[in-house]
C-alpha positions as a Markdown table, in Angstrom:
| # | Residue | x | y | z |
|---|---|---|---|---|
| 1 | Met | 75.1 | 53.4 | 70.7 |
| 2 | Thr | 74.5 | 50.8 | 68.0 |
| 3 | Thr | 74.0 | 47.1 | 68.5 |
| 4 | Ile | 77.4 | 46.3 | 67.0 |
| 5 | Ala | 79.1 | 48.7 | 69.4 |
| 6 | Leu | 77.3 | 47.2 | 72.4 |
| 7 | Ile | 78.3 | 43.6 | 71.3 |
| 8 | Thr | 81.9 | 44.7 | 70.8 |
| 9 | Ile | 82.0 | 46.4 | 74.3 |
| 10 | Val | 80.5 | 43.3 | 76.0 |
| 11 | Gly | 82.8 | 41.0 | 74.1 |
| 12 | Gly | 85.8 | 43.1 | 75.1 |
| 13 | Ile | 84.7 | 43.0 | 78.8 |
| 14 | Met | 84.3 | 39.2 | 78.6 |
| 15 | Ile | 87.8 | 38.7 | 77.1 |
| 16 | Ile | 89.5 | 41.0 | 79.6 |
| 17 | Ser | 87.7 | 39.4 | 82.5 |
| 18 | Gly | 88.7 | 36.0 | 81.3 |
| 19 | Ile | 92.4 | 37.0 | 81.1 |
| 20 | Leu | 92.3 | 38.7 | 84.5 |
| 21 | Gly | 90.5 | 35.6 | 85.9 |
| 22 | Ala | 93.2 | 33.3 | 84.6 |
| 23 | Val | 96.1 | 35.5 | 85.9 |
| 24 | Leu | 94.4 | 35.9 | 89.3 |
| 25 | Ala | 93.6 | 32.2 | 89.6 |
| 26 | Gly | 97.3 | 31.4 | 89.0 |
| 27 | Ile | 98.3 | 33.9 | 91.7 |
| 28 | Lys | 95.8 | 32.4 | 94.1 |
| 29 | Asn | 97.0 | 28.9 | 93.3 |
| 30 | Arg | 93.6 | 27.8 | 91.9 |
| 31 | Asp | 92.6 | 25.9 | 88.8 |
| 32 | Val | 93.3 | 28.3 | 85.9 |
| 33 | Ser | 91.1 | 26.7 | 83.3 |
| 34 | Val | 88.0 | 26.6 | 85.5 |
| 35 | Trp | 88.3 | 30.2 | 86.6 |
| 36 | Leu | 89.2 | 31.4 | 83.1 |
| 37 | Ala | 85.9 | 29.8 | 81.8 |
| 38 | Trp | 83.7 | 31.2 | 84.6 |
| 39 | Thr | 85.1 | 34.7 | 84.5 |
| 40 | Phe | 84.8 | 34.8 | 80.7 |
| 41 | Leu | 81.2 | 33.6 | 80.7 |
| 42 | Ile | 80.1 | 35.5 | 83.8 |
| 43 | Pro | 82.5 | 38.5 | 84.3 |
| 44 | Pro | 81.2 | 39.3 | 87.9 |
| 45 | Thr | 82.6 | 36.0 | 89.1 |
| 46 | Leu | 85.9 | 37.8 | 89.0 |
| 47 | Leu | 84.8 | 39.5 | 92.2 |
| 48 | Ile | 84.2 | 36.2 | 93.9 |
| 49 | Leu | 87.7 | 35.1 | 92.9 |
| 50 | Leu | 89.1 | 38.3 | 94.3 |
| 51 | Leu | 87.5 | 37.5 | 97.7 |
| 52 | Leu | 88.7 | 33.9 | 97.9 |
| 53 | Pro | 91.9 | 33.3 | 99.9 |
| 54 | Arg | 95.1 | 31.9 | 98.3 |
| 55 | Ile | 95.5 | 28.1 | 98.6 |
| 56 | Lys | 98.6 | 27.1 | 100.5 |
| 57 | Gly | 101.0 | 24.5 | 99.1 |
| 58 | Thr | 101.1 | 23.2 | 95.5 |
| 59 | Arg | 98.4 | 23.8 | 93.0 |
| 60 | Pro | 95.8 | 21.0 | 92.9 |
| 61 | Arg | 96.6 | 18.6 | 90.0 |
| 62 | Arg | 93.8 | 17.5 | 87.8 |
| 63 | Pro | 94.0 | 13.8 | 86.8 |
| 64 | Thr | 94.6 | 13.0 | 83.1 |
| 65 | Leu | 91.9 | 11.4 | 81.1 |
| 66 | Asp | 93.7 | 8.0 | 81.3 |
| 67 | Glu | 93.8 | 8.3 | 85.1 |
| 68 | Glu | 90.1 | 9.2 | 85.2 |
| 69 | Asp | 89.3 | 6.2 | 83.0 |
| 70 | Thr | 91.3 | 3.9 | 85.3 |
| 71 | Met | 89.6 | 5.3 | 88.4 |
| 72 | Ser | 86.1 | 4.8 | 86.9 |
| 73 | Asp | 87.0 | 1.2 | 85.9 |
| 74 | His | 87.7 | 0.3 | 89.5 |
| 75 | Val | 84.4 | 1.5 | 90.9 |
């Protein structure tokens, strides 16, 4: 196996893992962008996401940048 083939296979695994992580995070009601990044960079984290339980209720909302700035000004 050549180096190019190995890089292509690893890259494909990373892309597929990232997509599966995003879909699974959406199903489990978790932050999609965080899990997409972690499962893309470290594909075995997909197994951790599989083991985590589904969050009940609505998906946690991340504050906007303006809201974060407002919160940091009050501290």
